[in-house]
Amino acid sequence: MMNYDEIFMREALKAAQRAQEADEVPVGAVITCKNQIIAKAHNQVELLKDPTAHAEMIAITQATNALSTKWLEGCTLYVTLEPCAMCAGAMVLARIDRVCFGAFDPKSGASGSVVNVLGHPRLNHRPEVNTGIFATDCGGILTEYFLKKRAAKGSQK
């Protein structure tokens, strides 16, 4: 039996690796509809000089373009790191059915770590949330990235 959540989170991890290779914070996102990938993106904040160029935001734009609609009902978003408030808000506005993420983000996570935008009872849409899919791998790529960044910064002193 196929575990689609694991299959698609592996694809999000591949996107995160592409981000790391581009010297971006290694976060990757995939959006599926009917168990088919319709969007795949990674962080591009540094490349685009745009603080909103998170993997999730880029993937949402790709998915709405692919489906020619502003609503992503029937879709699942897979992301390697717990969404921030901006991305979680966009997921609510896009009416994504499910959000699956790997690692929790204790500094800026908006799906339970710092705040819970995705589960806020006053909002008009609350996606189903599934957490911890390949959490060790998803967190590990981030830890490795930031350790290298700190080491490089320390060697410049």
mmCIF file of C-alpha atoms in Angstrom:
data_model
loop_
_atom_site.group_PDB
_atom_site.id
_atom_site.type_symbol
_atom_site.label_atom_id
_atom_site.label_comp_id
_atom_site.label_asym_id
_atom_site.label_seq_id
_atom_site.Cartn_x
_atom_site.Cartn_y
_atom_site.Cartn_z
ATOM 1 C CA MET A 1 0.000 0.000 0.000
ATOM 2 C CA MET A 2 1.370 3.417 -0.970
ATOM 3 C CA ASN A 3 1.695 6.074 1.686
ATOM 4 C CA TYR A 4 1.088 9.196 -0.373
ATOM 5 C CA ASP A 5 2.092 11.514 2.481
ATOM 6 C CA GLU A 6 5.552 9.938 2.584
ATOM 7 C CA ILE A 7 5.904 9.890 -1.211
ATOM 8 C CA PHE A 8 5.048 13.573 -1.546
ATOM 9 C CA MET A 9 7.078 14.642 1.490
ATOM 10 C CA ARG A 10 10.098 13.009 -0.154
ATOM 11 C CA GLU A 11 9.440 15.265 -3.157
ATOM 12 C CA ALA A 12 9.265 18.284 -0.847
ATOM 13 C CA LEU A 13 12.599 17.194 0.666
ATOM 14 C CA LYS A 14 14.117 17.072 -2.840
ATOM 15 C CA ALA A 15 12.916 20.635 -3.369
ATOM 16 C CA ALA A 16 14.478 21.626 -0.029
ATOM 17 C CA GLN A 17 17.774 20.146 -1.197
ATOM 18 C CA ARG A 18 17.579 22.318 -4.328
ATOM 19 C CA ALA A 19 17.107 25.339 -2.064
ATOM 20 C CA GLN A 20 20.175 24.339 -0.056
ATOM 21 C CA GLU A 21 22.222 23.983 -3.259
ATOM 22 C CA ALA A 22 21.134 27.530 -4.189
ATOM 23 C CA ASP A 23 22.221 28.810 -0.742
ATOM 24 C CA GLU A 24 18.612 29.396 0.309
ATOM 25 C CA VAL A 25 17.088 28.269 3.598
ATOM 26 C CA PRO A 26 16.289 24.657 2.682
ATOM 27 C CA VAL A 27 12.523 24.488 2.697
ATOM 28 C CA GLY A 28 10.595 22.701 -0.028
ATOM 29 C CA ALA A 29 6.903 22.466 -0.798
ATOM 30 C CA VAL A 30 4.711 20.312 -3.023
ATOM 31 C CA ILE A 31 0.997 20.659 -3.741
ATOM 32 C CA THR A 32 -1.038 17.721 -4.944
ATOM 33 C CA CYS A 33 -4.513 17.310 -6.346
ATOM 34 C CA LYS A 34 -5.977 13.821 -6.730
ATOM 35 C CA ASN A 35 -2.574 12.402 -5.715
ATOM 36 C CA GLN A 36 -0.819 14.164 -8.606
ATOM 37 C CA ILE A 37 1.822 16.847 -8.098
ATOM 38 C CA ILE A 38 0.591 20.144 -9.516
ATOM 39 C CA ALA A 39 3.216 22.419 -7.920
ATOM 40 C CA LYS A 40 6.716 22.070 -6.510
ATOM 41 C CA ALA A 41 8.845 24.897 -5.158
ATOM 42 C CA HIS A 42 11.630 25.830 -2.783
ATOM 43 C CA ASN A 43 12.555 29.001 -0.955
ATOM 44 C CA GLN A 44 13.814 31.758 -3.265
ATOM 45 C CA VAL A 45 14.058 34.659 -0.835
ATOM 46 C CA GLU A 46 17.735 35.365 -1.581
ATOM 47 C CA LEU A 47 17.475 34.893 -5.342
ATOM 48 C CA LEU A 48 14.422 37.118 -5.730
ATOM 49 C CA LYS A 49 15.338 39.509 -2.885
ATOM 50 C CA ASP A 50 11.755 39.003 -1.729
ATOM 51 C CA PRO A 51 10.825 38.126 1.868
ATOM 52 C CA THR A 52 7.567 36.582 0.628
ATOM 53 C CA ALA A 53 9.285 34.096 -1.723
ATOM 54 C CA HIS A 54 8.778 31.147 0.601
ATOM 55 C CA ALA A 55 8.384 27.687 -0.908
ATOM 56 C CA GLU A 56 4.721 27.530 0.107
ATOM 57 C CA MET A 57 3.844 30.900 -1.444
ATOM 58 C CA ILE A 58 5.495 30.003 -4.741
ATOM 59 C CA ALA A 59 3.819 26.583 -4.766
ATOM 60 C CA ILE A 60 0.393 28.122 -4.071
ATOM 61 C CA THR A 61 0.828 30.469 -7.044
ATOM 62 C CA GLN A 62 1.906 27.563 -9.252
ATOM 63 C CA ALA A 63 -1.056 25.442 -8.130
ATOM 64 C CA THR A 64 -3.671 28.152 -8.664
ATOM 65 C CA ASN A 65 -2.216 28.731 -12.135
ATOM 66 C CA ALA A 66 -2.244 24.985 -12.886
ATOM 67 C CA LEU A 67 -5.889 24.676 -11.863
ATOM 68 C CA SER A 68 -6.962 28.121 -13.141
ATOM 69 C CA THR A 69 -8.696 28.886 -9.858
ATOM 70 C CA LYS A 70 -8.091 30.856 -6.678
ATOM 71 C CA TRP A 71 -9.332 28.008 -4.473
ATOM 72 C CA LEU A 72 -7.254 24.907 -3.841
ATOM 73 C CA GLU A 73 -10.068 22.768 -2.472
ATOM 74 C CA GLY A 74 -9.237 19.095 -2.855
ATOM 75 C CA CYS A 75 -5.505 19.865 -2.637
ATOM 76 C CA THR A 76 -2.838 18.929 -0.120
ATOM 77 C CA LEU A 77 0.247 21.035 0.566
ATOM 78 C CA TYR A 78 3.376 19.228 1.778
ATOM 79 C CA VAL A 79 6.132 21.356 3.265
ATOM 80 C CA THR A 80 9.306 20.397 5.073
ATOM 81 C CA LEU A 81 8.980 23.061 7.793
ATOM 82 C CA GLU A 82 5.972 24.214 9.782
ATOM 83 C CA PRO A 83 4.476 27.174 7.903
ATOM 84 C CA CYS A 84 5.021 30.717 9.136
ATOM 85 C CA ALA A 85 2.075 33.072 9.730
ATOM 86 C CA MET A 86 2.264 34.504 6.200
ATOM 87 C CA CYS A 87 2.225 31.093 4.533
ATOM 88 C CA ALA A 88 -0.404 29.676 6.881
ATOM 89 C CA GLY A 89 -2.609 32.686 6.152
ATOM 90 C CA ALA A 90 -2.210 32.107 2.423
ATOM 91 C CA MET A 91 -3.171 28.445 2.893
ATOM 92 C CA VAL A 92 -6.352 29.487 4.696
ATOM 93 C CA LEU A 93 -7.190 32.041 2.006
ATOM 94 C CA ALA A 94 -6.557 29.473 -0.743
ATOM 95 C CA ARG A 95 -8.810 26.976 1.098
ATOM 96 C CA ILE A 96 -6.304 24.156 0.900
ATOM 97 C CA ASP A 97 -7.886 20.979 2.300
ATOM 98 C CA ARG A 98 -4.815 19.467 3.967
ATOM 99 C CA VAL A 99 -1.416 20.672 5.126
ATOM 100 C CA CYS A 100 1.318 18.159 5.934
ATOM 101 C CA PHE A 101 4.639 19.310 7.328
ATOM 102 C CA GLY A 102 7.802 17.697 8.574
ATOM 103 C CA ALA A 103 9.666 19.677 11.219
ATOM 104 C CA PHE A 104 8.130 22.023 13.759
ATOM 105 C CA ASP A 105 9.445 25.604 13.839
ATOM 106 C CA PRO A 106 9.650 26.750 17.475
ATOM 107 C CA LYS A 107 10.672 30.300 16.469
ATOM 108 C CA SER A 108 8.044 31.229 13.878
ATOM 109 C CA GLY A 109 5.738 28.266 13.295
ATOM 110 C CA ALA A 110 2.098 29.160 12.787
ATOM 111 C CA SER A 111 0.557 25.715 13.049
ATOM 112 C CA GLY A 112 0.889 25.246 16.772
ATOM 113 C CA SER A 113 4.462 26.148 17.738
ATOM 114 C CA VAL A 114 4.129 29.914 18.215
ATOM 115 C CA VAL A 115 0.580 30.530 17.005
ATOM 116 C CA ASN A 116 -1.993 28.345 15.294
ATOM 117 C CA VAL A 117 -3.275 30.153 12.221
ATOM 118 C CA LEU A 118 -4.245 26.901 10.490
ATOM 119 C CA GLY A 119 -6.474 25.898 13.392
ATOM 120 C CA HIS A 120 -7.796 29.272 14.468
ATOM 121 C CA PRO A 121 -11.504 28.894 15.272
ATOM 122 C CA ARG A 122 -12.424 32.419 14.084
ATOM 123 C CA LEU A 123 -11.162 31.899 10.532
ATOM 124 C CA ASN A 124 -13.555 30.750 7.820
ATOM 125 C CA HIS A 125 -11.398 27.800 6.748
ATOM 126 C CA ARG A 126 -9.301 25.337 8.731
ATOM 127 C CA PRO A 127 -7.330 22.751 6.774
ATOM 128 C CA GLU A 128 -6.662 19.327 8.194
ATOM 129 C CA VAL A 129 -3.077 19.284 9.501
ATOM 130 C CA ASN A 130 -0.740 16.300 9.622
ATOM 131 C CA THR A 131 2.647 16.817 11.284
ATOM 132 C CA GLY A 132 5.960 15.083 11.745
ATOM 133 C CA ILE A 133 6.293 13.371 8.358
ATOM 134 C CA PHE A 134 10.043 12.683 8.056
ATOM 135 C CA ALA A 135 10.556 15.255 10.812
ATOM 136 C CA THR A 136 14.147 14.125 11.444
ATOM 137 C CA ASP A 137 15.120 14.475 7.787
ATOM 138 C CA CYS A 138 13.264 17.777 7.391
ATOM 139 C CA GLY A 139 14.826 19.236 10.534
ATOM 140 C CA GLY A 140 18.227 17.764 9.749
ATOM 141 C CA ILE A 141 18.641 19.579 6.447
ATOM 142 C CA LEU A 142 17.848 22.865 8.215
ATOM 143 C CA THR A 143 20.249 22.149 11.078
ATOM 144 C CA GLU A 144 23.022 21.275 8.633
ATOM 145 C CA TYR A 145 22.406 24.451 6.611
ATOM 146 C CA PHE A 146 22.520 26.761 9.635
ATOM 147 C CA LEU A 147 25.575 25.019 11.140
ATOM 148 C CA LYS A 148 27.448 25.632 7.871
ATOM 149 C CA LYS A 149 26.277 29.258 7.789
ATOM 150 C CA ARG A 150 27.449 29.854 11.358
ATOM 151 C CA ALA A 151 30.784 28.155 10.693
ATOM 152 C CA ALA A 152 31.348 30.267 7.576
ATOM 153 C CA LYS A 153 30.411 33.424 9.487
ATOM 154 C CA GLY A 154 32.800 32.472 12.304
ATOM 155 C CA SER A 155 35.681 31.915 9.883
ATOM 156 C CA GLN A 156 35.196 35.415 8.440
ATOM 157 C CA LYS A 157 36.038 37.060 11.771
#
